[in-house]
Coordinates of C-alpha atoms and ligand atoms in Angstrom, one line a residue:
M1 CA 31.6 -20.4 -1.4
R2 CA 29.5 -20.5 -4.6
R3 CA 26.4 -21.1 -2.5
R4 CA 27.2 -18.1 -0.4
Q5 CA 27.8 -15.8 -3.4
F6 CA 24.5 -17.0 -4.8
C7 CA 22.7 -16.1 -1.6
R8 CA 24.4 -12.7 -1.5
N9 CA 23.3 -11.9 -5.0
T10 CA 19.8 -13.2 -4.4
F11 CA 19.3 -11.5 -1.1
A12 CA 20.8 -8.2 -2.3
A13 CA 17.3 -7.0 -3.0
S14 CA 15.9 -8.4 0.2
F15 CA 12.3 -9.2 -0.7
A16 CA 13.4 -10.2 -4.2
A17 CA 13.7 -13.5 -2.4
A18 CA 10.0 -13.5 -1.7
F19 CA 8.6 -12.6 -5.1
P20 CA 11.5 -14.1 -7.2
L21 CA 9.7 -14.6 -10.5
L22 CA 8.4 -11.2 -11.2
T23 CA 11.4 -9.0 -12.1
A24 CA 10.4 -8.7 -15.8
C25 CA 7.1 -6.9 -15.1
E26 CA 8.3 -3.4 -14.4
R27 CA 6.2 -0.5 -15.9
S28 CA 7.0 3.1 -15.8
Q29 CA 4.6 5.8 -14.8
P30 CA 3.4 7.9 -17.8
E31 CA 5.1 11.3 -17.7
T32 CA 2.9 13.5 -19.8
I33 CA -0.6 13.8 -21.1
A34 CA 0.3 13.0 -24.7
E35 CA -3.0 12.3 -26.5
A36 CA -5.9 14.7 -26.9
T37 CA -9.4 13.6 -26.0
A38 CA -11.1 12.0 -29.0
P39 CA -14.8 12.9 -29.2
A40 CA -17.5 10.3 -28.8
D41 CA -19.6 9.8 -31.9
T42 CA -22.3 7.7 -30.4
G43 CA -23.8 7.2 -27.0
I44 CA -21.6 5.1 -24.6
A45 CA -22.8 1.9 -23.0
A46 CA -22.0 2.0 -19.3
I47 CA -22.8 0.6 -15.9
S48 CA -24.6 2.6 -13.2
L49 CA -23.7 2.8 -9.5
D50 CA -26.1 0.0 -8.7
G51 CA -25.0 -2.2 -11.6
A52 CA -27.6 -1.5 -14.2
N53 CA -26.9 -1.1 -17.9
I54 CA -27.1 2.6 -19.0
E55 CA -26.2 4.7 -22.0
L56 CA -24.3 8.0 -21.6
E57 CA -25.3 10.6 -24.1
K58 CA -22.5 11.5 -26.4
A59 CA -23.1 15.3 -25.9
A60 CA -22.6 14.9 -22.2
V61 CA -19.5 12.8 -22.7
N62 CA -18.0 15.3 -25.1
E63 CA -18.8 18.2 -22.8
L64 CA -16.8 16.5 -20.1
G65 CA -14.0 15.9 -22.5
A66 CA -13.9 19.5 -23.4
E67 CA -14.0 20.6 -19.8
L68 CA -11.0 18.5 -18.7
N69 CA -7.4 19.9 -18.9
G70 CA -6.4 16.3 -18.8
T71 CA -7.6 13.6 -21.1
L72 CA -10.9 11.7 -21.4
M73 CA -10.2 8.3 -22.9
L74 CA -12.7 5.9 -24.4
A75 CA -12.0 2.4 -25.6
G76 CA -9.8 2.7 -28.7
H77 CA -7.9 5.7 -27.4
P78 CA -4.1 5.0 -27.9
K79 CA -3.5 5.2 -24.1
Y80 CA -6.7 3.5 -23.0
D81 CA -5.3 0.0 -22.5
E82 CA -2.1 1.2 -20.8
T83 CA -4.1 3.5 -18.5
R84 CA -6.8 1.0 -17.4
K85 CA -4.2 -1.5 -16.2
I86 CA -3.4 -1.5 -12.5
W87 CA -0.6 -3.2 -10.6
N88 CA -2.3 -6.6 -9.9
G89 CA -2.5 -8.5 -13.2
M90 CA -5.5 -10.4 -11.8
H91 CA -7.8 -7.5 -12.7
D92 CA -8.4 -6.9 -16.4
K93 CA -11.3 -4.5 -16.4
R94 CA -12.6 -2.1 -19.1
P95 CA -14.1 1.2 -17.9
A96 CA -16.5 3.0 -20.2
L97 CA -14.5 6.2 -19.6
I98 CA -11.2 7.1 -18.2
A99 CA -11.0 10.7 -16.9
Q100 CA -7.3 11.3 -16.6
C101 CA -7.2 14.4 -14.5
A102 CA -4.6 17.1 -14.6
N103 CA -5.6 19.2 -11.6
P104 CA -8.3 19.5 -8.9
Q105 CA -10.7 21.2 -11.2
D106 CA -10.6 18.2 -13.5
V107 CA -11.4 16.0 -10.5
Q108 CA -14.3 18.2 -9.6
A109 CA -15.7 17.9 -13.2
A110 CA -15.2 14.1 -13.3
V111 CA -16.8 13.6 -9.9
T112 CA -19.8 15.8 -10.8
F113 CA -20.3 14.0 -14.1
A114 CA -20.2 10.6 -12.4
R115 CA -22.7 11.7 -9.7
Q116 CA -25.1 13.3 -12.2
Q117 CA -25.0 10.3 -14.5
E118 CA -25.2 7.9 -11.5
L119 CA -22.2 6.2 -13.1
L120 CA -20.1 3.6 -11.3
L121 CA -16.8 5.3 -10.3
A122 CA -13.4 3.9 -9.6
V123 CA -10.6 6.2 -8.3
R124 CA -7.1 5.3 -9.2
G125 CA -4.2 6.7 -7.3
G126 CA -1.1 4.5 -7.7
G127 CA -3.2 1.5 -8.9
H128 CA -1.9 -0.9 -6.2
S129 CA -5.2 -2.0 -4.8
W130 CA -4.8 -5.8 -4.3
P131 CA -8.5 -6.5 -4.9
G132 CA -8.6 -4.2 -7.9
K133 CA -10.8 -1.4 -6.5
S134 CA -9.2 1.3 -8.7
V135 CA -10.6 0.0 -12.0
C136 CA -14.1 -1.2 -13.0
D137 CA -16.0 -2.6 -15.9
G138 CA -18.3 -0.2 -17.6
G139 CA -17.9 2.8 -15.2
M140 CA -15.6 5.7 -15.0
M141 CA -12.0 5.4 -13.9
L142 CA -10.9 8.7 -12.4
D143 CA -7.2 8.5 -13.0
L144 CA -4.8 10.6 -10.9
S145 CA -1.6 9.3 -12.4
Q146 CA -0.7 12.7 -13.9
M147 CA -1.1 14.5 -10.5
Y148 CA 2.1 13.3 -8.9
R149 CA 4.0 16.5 -8.0
V150 CA 5.4 17.0 -4.5
N151 CA 6.5 20.4 -3.1
V152 CA 8.5 20.6 0.1
D153 CA 8.2 23.5 2.5
T154 CA 11.5 23.2 4.3
D155 CA 10.7 25.9 6.8
A156 CA 7.5 24.4 7.9
Q157 CA 8.8 20.8 7.3
I158 CA 5.7 19.9 5.3
A159 CA 5.4 18.0 2.0
H160 CA 2.5 18.9 -0.2
A161 CA 1.9 15.9 -2.5
Q162 CA -0.7 15.6 -5.2
G163 CA -3.1 12.7 -4.8
G164 CA -1.7 10.5 -7.6
A165 CA 1.9 10.6 -6.4
W166 CA 3.9 7.5 -5.7
L167 CA 5.9 6.9 -2.6
N168 CA 9.1 7.4 -4.6
H169 CA 7.9 10.9 -5.6
L170 CA 7.5 11.7 -2.0
D171 CA 10.9 10.3 -0.8
S172 CA 12.7 11.8 -3.8
A173 CA 11.3 15.2 -3.0
T174 CA 12.0 15.2 0.8
L175 CA 15.3 13.3 1.2
P176 CA 17.5 15.9 -0.5
H177 CA 16.4 18.3 2.2
G178 CA 17.3 15.9 5.0
L179 CA 13.7 15.3 5.7
V180 CA 11.4 12.2 5.6
T181 CA 8.0 10.9 6.5
T182 CA 6.7 7.3 6.8
G183 CA 6.5 5.6 3.4
G184 CA 5.8 2.0 2.5
V185 CA 8.3 -0.7 1.3
V186 CA 7.7 -0.6 -2.5
S187 CA 8.3 2.8 -4.0
H188 CA 5.8 2.6 -6.9
T189 CA 2.9 2.3 -4.5
G190 CA 0.5 5.3 -4.6
I191 CA 0.4 7.6 -1.6
G192 CA -3.4 7.9 -2.1
G193 CA -4.6 4.4 -1.1
F194 CA -1.6 3.9 1.1
T195 CA -2.3 7.0 3.3
L196 CA -6.1 6.8 3.3
G197 CA -5.9 3.2 4.7
G198 CA -3.2 3.8 7.3
G199 CA 0.3 3.6 5.8
F200 CA 2.9 1.2 7.3
G201 CA 6.6 1.6 6.6
R202 CA 10.1 1.1 7.9
L203 CA 10.0 4.2 9.9
N204 CA 6.6 3.8 11.5
R205 CA 7.9 2.8 14.9
K206 CA 9.6 6.2 15.2
Y207 CA 7.2 8.5 13.3
G208 CA 3.9 6.6 13.3
L209 CA 1.8 5.6 10.3
A210 CA 1.3 7.8 7.3
V211 CA -2.1 8.9 8.7
D212 CA -0.4 10.1 11.8
N213 CA 1.8 12.4 9.7
L214 CA -1.0 13.8 7.7
V215 CA -1.6 17.4 8.8
S216 CA -4.1 18.5 6.2
A217 CA -5.5 17.6 2.8
Q218 CA -7.5 18.8 -0.1
I219 CA -10.4 16.7 -1.1
V220 CA -13.2 16.7 -3.7
T221 CA -16.3 15.3 -2.1
A222 CA -19.3 13.8 -3.9
D223 CA -21.0 17.2 -4.3
G224 CA -18.1 18.3 -6.4
K225 CA -16.7 20.7 -3.8
L226 CA -13.0 21.1 -3.3
R227 CA -12.4 21.3 0.4
T228 CA -9.3 22.0 2.5
I229 CA -9.5 19.9 5.7
S230 CA -7.4 19.5 8.8
A231 CA -7.9 19.2 12.6
E232 CA -9.3 22.8 12.5
E233 CA -11.2 22.8 9.2
E234 CA -14.0 20.1 8.8
P235 CA -12.4 18.0 11.5
D236 CA -14.9 15.1 11.1
L237 CA -14.0 14.6 7.5
F238 CA -10.3 14.9 8.3
W239 CA -10.7 12.3 11.0
A240 CA -12.5 10.0 8.6
I241 CA -10.0 10.0 5.8
R242 CA -7.2 9.0 8.2
G243 CA -8.0 5.3 8.0
G244 CA -11.4 5.3 6.3
G245 CA -10.0 4.8 2.8
G246 CA -11.4 6.3 -0.3
N247 CA -14.9 6.4 1.0
F248 CA -15.2 10.2 1.4
G249 CA -13.9 11.7 -1.8
V250 CA -10.9 12.1 -4.0
V251 CA -7.9 13.5 -2.2
T252 CA -6.1 15.9 -4.6
R253 CA -3.4 16.9 -2.1
F254 CA -1.9 15.3 1.0
D255 CA 0.2 17.5 3.4
Y256 CA 2.6 15.5 5.4
Q257 CA 4.6 16.3 8.5
L258 CA 8.3 15.8 7.8
H259 CA 11.1 14.8 10.2
P260 CA 14.8 15.6 10.1
F261 CA 16.5 12.5 8.9
N262 CA 20.0 11.2 8.1
R263 CA 19.4 9.1 4.9
E264 CA 22.5 6.9 5.6
V265 CA 20.9 4.1 7.7
L266 CA 22.2 0.9 9.2
S267 CA 19.9 -1.5 7.4
G268 CA 19.6 -4.7 5.3
M269 CA 18.5 -8.3 5.5
I270 CA 19.8 -11.3 7.4
M271 CA 18.8 -14.7 6.1
W272 CA 19.1 -18.2 7.7
P273 CA 18.4 -21.6 6.2
V274 CA 14.9 -22.7 7.1
D275 CA 16.2 -25.5 9.4
Q276 CA 17.1 -22.7 11.8
A277 CA 13.7 -21.1 11.7
S278 CA 12.7 -22.3 15.1
E279 CA 15.8 -20.9 16.8
V280 CA 15.5 -17.6 14.9
L281 CA 11.8 -17.0 15.4
H282 CA 11.8 -18.1 19.0
F283 CA 14.6 -15.6 19.6
Y284 CA 12.6 -12.9 17.9
A285 CA 9.5 -13.7 19.9
D286 CA 11.4 -13.3 23.2
W287 CA 13.5 -10.3 22.1
H288 CA 11.4 -7.9 20.0
A289 CA 9.0 -6.4 22.7
G290 CA 11.7 -4.2 24.3
L291 CA 13.2 -2.7 21.1
S292 CA 13.7 1.0 20.7
D293 CA 11.5 3.0 18.3
E294 CA 14.6 3.5 16.1
L295 CA 14.9 -0.2 15.4
Y296 CA 12.6 -1.9 12.8
V297 CA 12.9 -5.7 12.5
G298 CA 10.5 -7.6 10.4
P299 CA 10.5 -11.5 10.0
I300 CA 9.8 -13.2 6.7
M301 CA 9.9 -16.8 5.4
V302 CA 10.5 -17.3 1.7
T303 CA 11.6 -19.9 -0.8
L304 CA 13.9 -19.2 -3.7
P305 CA 13.1 -20.5 -7.2
D306 CA 14.9 -23.3 -9.0
G307 CA 15.5 -25.3 -5.9
G308 CA 17.3 -22.5 -4.1
G309 CA 15.9 -23.5 -0.8
S310 CA 13.8 -21.9 1.9
F311 CA 14.9 -19.3 4.4
V312 CA 13.8 -17.4 7.4
G313 CA 14.9 -13.7 7.3
M314 CA 14.8 -10.5 9.2
E315 CA 14.6 -7.1 7.5
V316 CA 16.4 -4.6 9.8
V317 CA 16.5 -0.8 9.7
Y318 CA 18.0 1.4 12.4
N319 CA 16.9 5.0 12.2
G320 CA 19.5 6.6 14.5
D321 CA 23.1 6.6 15.7
P322 CA 24.6 3.6 13.9
A323 CA 26.9 2.7 16.9
V324 CA 23.8 2.5 19.1
G325 CA 22.0 0.5 16.4
E326 CA 25.0 -2.0 16.1
A327 CA 24.8 -2.7 19.8
E328 CA 21.0 -3.1 19.9
M329 CA 20.9 -5.5 16.9
A330 CA 24.0 -7.5 17.9
P331 CA 22.0 -10.3 19.7
L332 CA 20.0 -10.9 16.5
R333 CA 23.1 -11.1 14.4
A334 CA 24.6 -13.6 16.8
I335 CA 21.8 -16.1 16.4
G336 CA 22.5 -19.4 14.5
T337 CA 24.5 -19.4 11.3
P338 CA 23.1 -17.0 8.7
A339 CA 23.3 -17.8 5.1
D340 CA 23.8 -14.1 4.5
D341 CA 24.0 -11.0 6.7
G342 CA 23.5 -8.0 4.5
I343 CA 23.2 -5.3 7.2
K344 CA 25.4 -2.3 6.4
M345 CA 25.3 1.5 6.2
Q346 CA 23.3 2.4 3.1
D347 CA 21.2 5.1 1.6
Y348 CA 17.6 4.9 2.8
M349 CA 16.5 5.2 -0.9
V350 CA 18.2 1.9 -1.6
M351 CA 16.0 0.2 1.0
Q352 CA 12.9 2.0 -0.3
T353 CA 13.4 0.9 -3.9
Q354 CA 15.1 -2.5 -3.5
E355 CA 11.8 -4.4 -3.7
D356 CA 10.4 -2.5 -6.7
A357 CA 11.4 -4.9 -9.4
S358 CA 10.3 -8.0 -7.4
F359 CA 6.8 -6.5 -7.0
G360 CA 6.7 -5.5 -10.7
H361 CA 3.5 -4.3 -12.5
G362 CA 1.4 -7.0 -14.1
V363 CA 2.2 -9.7 -11.5
R364 CA -0.8 -11.9 -10.6
S365 CA -1.0 -11.6 -6.8
Y366 CA -3.1 -12.6 -3.8
I367 CA -2.6 -11.7 -0.1
K368 CA -4.2 -12.0 3.3
N369 CA -3.2 -10.4 6.5
G370 CA -4.1 -10.1 10.2
M371 CA -3.0 -7.9 13.0
V372 CA -1.3 -9.5 16.0
Q373 CA -0.8 -8.0 19.4
S374 CA 2.4 -9.9 20.1
F375 CA 4.6 -12.2 18.0
T376 CA 4.8 -15.1 20.4
R377 CA 6.6 -18.4 20.4
E378 CA 3.3 -20.1 19.7
L379 CA 2.8 -17.9 16.6
A380 CA 6.3 -18.6 15.5
D381 CA 5.7 -22.4 15.8
A382 CA 2.5 -22.0 13.8
V383 CA 4.3 -20.1 11.1
I384 CA 7.0 -22.8 10.8
E385 CA 4.5 -25.7 10.9
T386 CA 2.2 -24.2 8.2
F387 CA 5.0 -22.8 6.0
V388 CA 4.5 -23.7 2.3
P389 CA 7.9 -24.1 0.7
D390 CA 7.0 -22.8 -2.8
P391 CA 8.6 -19.7 -4.4
R392 CA 5.1 -18.4 -5.4
L393 CA 4.1 -17.9 -1.8
A394 CA 5.7 -16.4 1.3
F395 CA 5.2 -15.2 4.8
F396 CA 5.8 -11.5 5.5
T397 CA 5.3 -9.1 8.3
H398 CA 5.1 -5.3 8.8
T399 CA 6.3 -4.4 12.3
A400 CA 4.3 -1.7 14.0
G401 CA 4.5 -0.9 17.7
G402 CA 6.4 2.1 18.9
A403 CA 4.7 5.4 17.8
T404 CA 1.9 3.6 16.0
T405 CA 0.6 2.2 19.2
R406 CA 0.8 5.5 21.2
V407 CA -2.0 7.1 19.2
G408 CA -5.5 6.8 20.8
E409 CA -7.8 4.1 19.3
L410 CA -10.3 6.8 18.1
D411 CA -7.9 9.7 17.4
T412 CA -7.9 8.6 13.8
A413 CA -10.2 6.2 11.9
F414 CA -7.4 3.6 11.6
P415 CA -8.6 0.8 13.8
H416 CA -5.7 -1.4 14.9
R417 CA -3.7 0.7 17.4
N418 CA -2.9 -2.1 19.8
A419 CA -1.2 -4.3 17.1
E420 CA 2.6 -4.9 17.3
T421 CA 2.8 -6.7 14.0
M422 CA 0.9 -7.3 10.8
I423 CA 1.4 -10.8 9.5
M424 CA 0.8 -11.6 5.8
V425 CA 0.6 -14.7 3.6
G426 CA 0.6 -14.2 -0.1
G427 CA 2.6 -14.2 -3.2
G428 CA 2.9 -13.6 -6.9
W429 CA 3.0 -15.6 -10.1
I430 CA 2.8 -15.0 -13.8
D431 CA 0.8 -17.9 -15.2
P432 CA -3.0 -17.6 -14.8
A433 CA -3.1 -21.4 -14.5
D434 CA -1.5 -20.9 -11.1
D435 CA -4.3 -18.7 -9.8
E436 CA -6.4 -21.4 -8.2
W437 CA -3.6 -23.3 -6.5
A438 CA -1.9 -20.1 -5.2
M439 CA -5.1 -18.6 -3.9
S440 CA -6.5 -21.7 -2.3
T441 CA -3.2 -22.6 -0.7
A442 CA -2.7 -19.1 0.6
R443 CA -6.2 -19.1 2.1
A444 CA -5.7 -22.5 3.8
W445 CA -2.3 -21.4 5.1
F446 CA -3.6 -18.1 6.5
A447 CA -6.6 -19.9 8.1
E448 CA -4.1 -21.7 10.3
L449 CA -2.6 -18.4 11.4
Q450 CA -5.8 -16.4 11.7
P451 CA -6.5 -17.5 15.3
F452 CA -3.5 -15.5 16.3
T453 CA -4.9 -12.3 14.7
G454 CA -7.5 -9.7 15.6
G455 CA -8.8 -7.8 12.6
Y456 CA -6.9 -7.0 9.4
Y457 CA -5.3 -4.2 7.5
D458 CA -7.6 -3.4 4.7
N459 CA -4.9 -2.1 2.3
I460 CA -3.1 -5.4 2.1
H461 CA -6.0 -7.8 1.7
Y462 CA -7.6 -9.3 -1.4
D463 CA -10.8 -10.6 0.1
R464 CA -13.5 -8.7 2.0
E465 CA -15.0 -11.5 4.0
Q466 CA -14.1 -10.0 7.3
A467 CA -15.1 -6.4 6.5
A468 CA -17.9 -6.1 9.0
G469 CA -16.5 -5.0 12.3
N470 CA -13.0 -4.3 11.2
Y471 CA -13.3 -0.6 12.1
G472 CA -14.3 -1.6 15.6
P473 CA -15.6 1.4 17.6
A474 CA -14.9 3.8 14.8
Q475 CA -17.6 2.3 12.6
P476 CA -20.6 4.3 13.7
R477 CA -18.8 7.7 13.4
L478 CA -17.5 6.6 9.9
E479 CA -21.1 5.8 8.8
Q480 CA -22.4 9.1 10.1
I481 CA -19.7 11.1 8.3
K482 CA -20.2 9.1 5.1
G483 CA -23.9 10.0 5.4
V484 CA -23.0 13.7 5.5
Y485 CA -20.4 13.8 2.7
D486 CA -21.4 10.9 0.4
P487 CA -25.1 10.1 1.1
G488 CA -25.5 8.4 -2.3
N489 CA -22.4 6.2 -1.8
L490 CA -20.7 7.5 -5.0
F491 CA -17.3 6.4 -3.6
R492 CA -18.1 2.7 -3.1
L493 CA -15.2 0.9 -4.8
N494 CA -13.2 0.6 -1.6
N495 CA -13.6 -1.0 1.8
N496 CA -17.1 0.4 1.6
I497 CA -18.7 2.2 4.5
I498 CA -22.5 2.3 4.0
P499 CA -23.8 5.9 4.7
A500 CA -25.9 6.2 7.9
Ligands
FAD601 C1 3.6 -4.1 -4.0 C2 2.8 -3.5 -2.9 C3 3.5 -3.1 -1.7 C4 2.8 -2.5 -0.7 N1 3.5 -2.1 0.4 C5 2.8 -1.5 1.4 C6 3.5 -1.0 2.6 O1 4.7 -1.1 2.7 N2 2.8 -0.4 3.6 C7 1.4 -0.3 3.5 O2 0.8 0.3 4.4 N3 0.8 -0.7 2.4 C8 1.4 -1.3 1.4 N4 0.7 -1.7 0.3 C9 -0.7 -1.6 0.3 C10 -1.1 -0.3 -0.3 O3 -1.1 0.7 0.8 C11 -2.5 -0.3 -0.9 O4 -2.5 -1.2 -1.9 C12 -3.0 1.0 -1.3 O5 -4.3 1.0 -1.6 C13 -2.2 1.5 -2.5 O6 -2.6 2.8 -2.9 P1 -2.7 3.2 -4.4 O7 -3.1 4.6 -4.5 O8 -1.5 2.7 -5.2 O9 -3.9 2.2 -4.9 P2 -5.1 2.4 -5.9 O10 -5.3 1.1 -6.4 O11 -5.0 3.5 -6.8 O12 -6.3 2.8 -4.8 C14 -6.6 1.9 -3.7 C15 -7.9 2.5 -3.1 O13 -7.6 3.8 -2.6 C16 -8.5 4.7 -3.3 N5 -7.6 5.9 -3.6 C17 -6.4 5.9 -4.2 N6 -5.9 7.2 -4.3 C18 -6.9 8.0 -3.8 C19 -7.1 9.4 -3.7 N7 -6.1 10.2 -4.0 N8 -8.2 9.9 -3.2 C20 -9.2 9.0 -2.8 N9 -9.2 7.7 -2.9 C21 -8.0 7.2 -3.4 C22 -9.0 4.0 -4.5 O14 -10.2 4.5 -4.9 C23 -9.1 2.6 -4.0 O15 -10.2 2.3 -3.3 C24 1.4 -2.3 -0.8 C25 0.7 -2.7 -1.9 C26 1.4 -3.3 -3.0 C27 0.7 -3.8 -4.1

């Protein structure tokens, strides 16, 4: 009984089981621009686009500070250290300047300054880049954290979200109107990087990826121009940003298609002790292919801290009539003897925020992933055989399929339309002394699973060793569009596409 209660408490936040050490690291988003820009009194040592040491003239820096409605921060500014920090505690970098933008005109000024000065430029949306691409040493961090507002046009069923919004700003604005779009599983993730790279979430089988719901956008390109783009206006650029990451400019506004949605959803996590992993994952391998678009089921394998044991789990969300959902998921719930079955009717926002604390800001984290066409019994066996029973590491999945696979391979720049599932190996820890063990163990673990994969999802990847070829047949067009809109490769701190 005590064991069952323990599990219930621990699994209440579902993926809390997977990143159990990290609940103390939460950080809130700054709410206002509180501090005025302090003028530079000397030239500023900086790093150029190609890595050379340069000095920025103080007059030019002060001119930029005066032009911004937001704040220009130099080292020593009271908010400099707070602002330069991003989610992954592995990246402790010190930009020469932080341009905290308040509106699109600020973004235009900051981009123009960086281009004219040939200054290394990092663009920070929500700051969740695993490899730390949204901050840099010696360059400019263009910070969008104050541009987080979302307006919902209920008639047109479109959400207009500023480029620095988080997923919870988007959900919080749309759900009260009975509307939703695909968002990811941790609500403090930025919509910026999330959307530009693809955007997987619990509703993607029904509504597609975030890029599939993007109907238009406003973007500041390297020439400093603010452009409104869509399938009708500058369609090449609009195609490229739907999967091509931050390569093409700074998106100041995303416009998403919304869908009528009942926010009470049958959802939750089922967990089984690890000795039932073979029965559970084999069942999943045989069962998942025929599931409806309404049903999202994602397998995980995790270990609780303090000797709490290892578990195989399924995260389940049914986006539709609960009675139909009950029937469809019944075979899964009948498998083995679960340690806990937490599936119940609950507010979608509970699901969308339940992992926030577990993936708290400041955690040290590493992750690798690969796209798989089918979660087979052979893959299940490999996952079980290679499983590392340590609370610092876990096996996760994002389930795709459904609407995500019905979009043509070259309709957007997102390259992995034939994948049913994304598999991930990674984790989080606090102590820097764990870095080497955790990273080398995760790499070795993933190497055993990699033969089952084809390409990877750039947004959930720490290393870039596979970058060449990951865009498949979209690569030449991306290079050509990059050559048109960013010939000098100003936007290079991303999964970089070299301009044609
Ligand atoms: C805890 C956690 C949970 C996650 N869950 C999911 C998930 O459920 N589904 C999923 O698909 N992904 C998920 N991801 C991956 C996520 O999509 C990427 O990390 C994404 O890059 C985060 O976007 P961001 O704006 O927060 O990142 P940032 O670090 O700010 O930026 C990442 C990259 O995008 C660029 N960028 C950001 N905003 C803009 C903008 N407005 N204009 C131009 N370029 C911009 C940056 O320059 C950088 O290259 C998760 C990541 C984390 C850390």
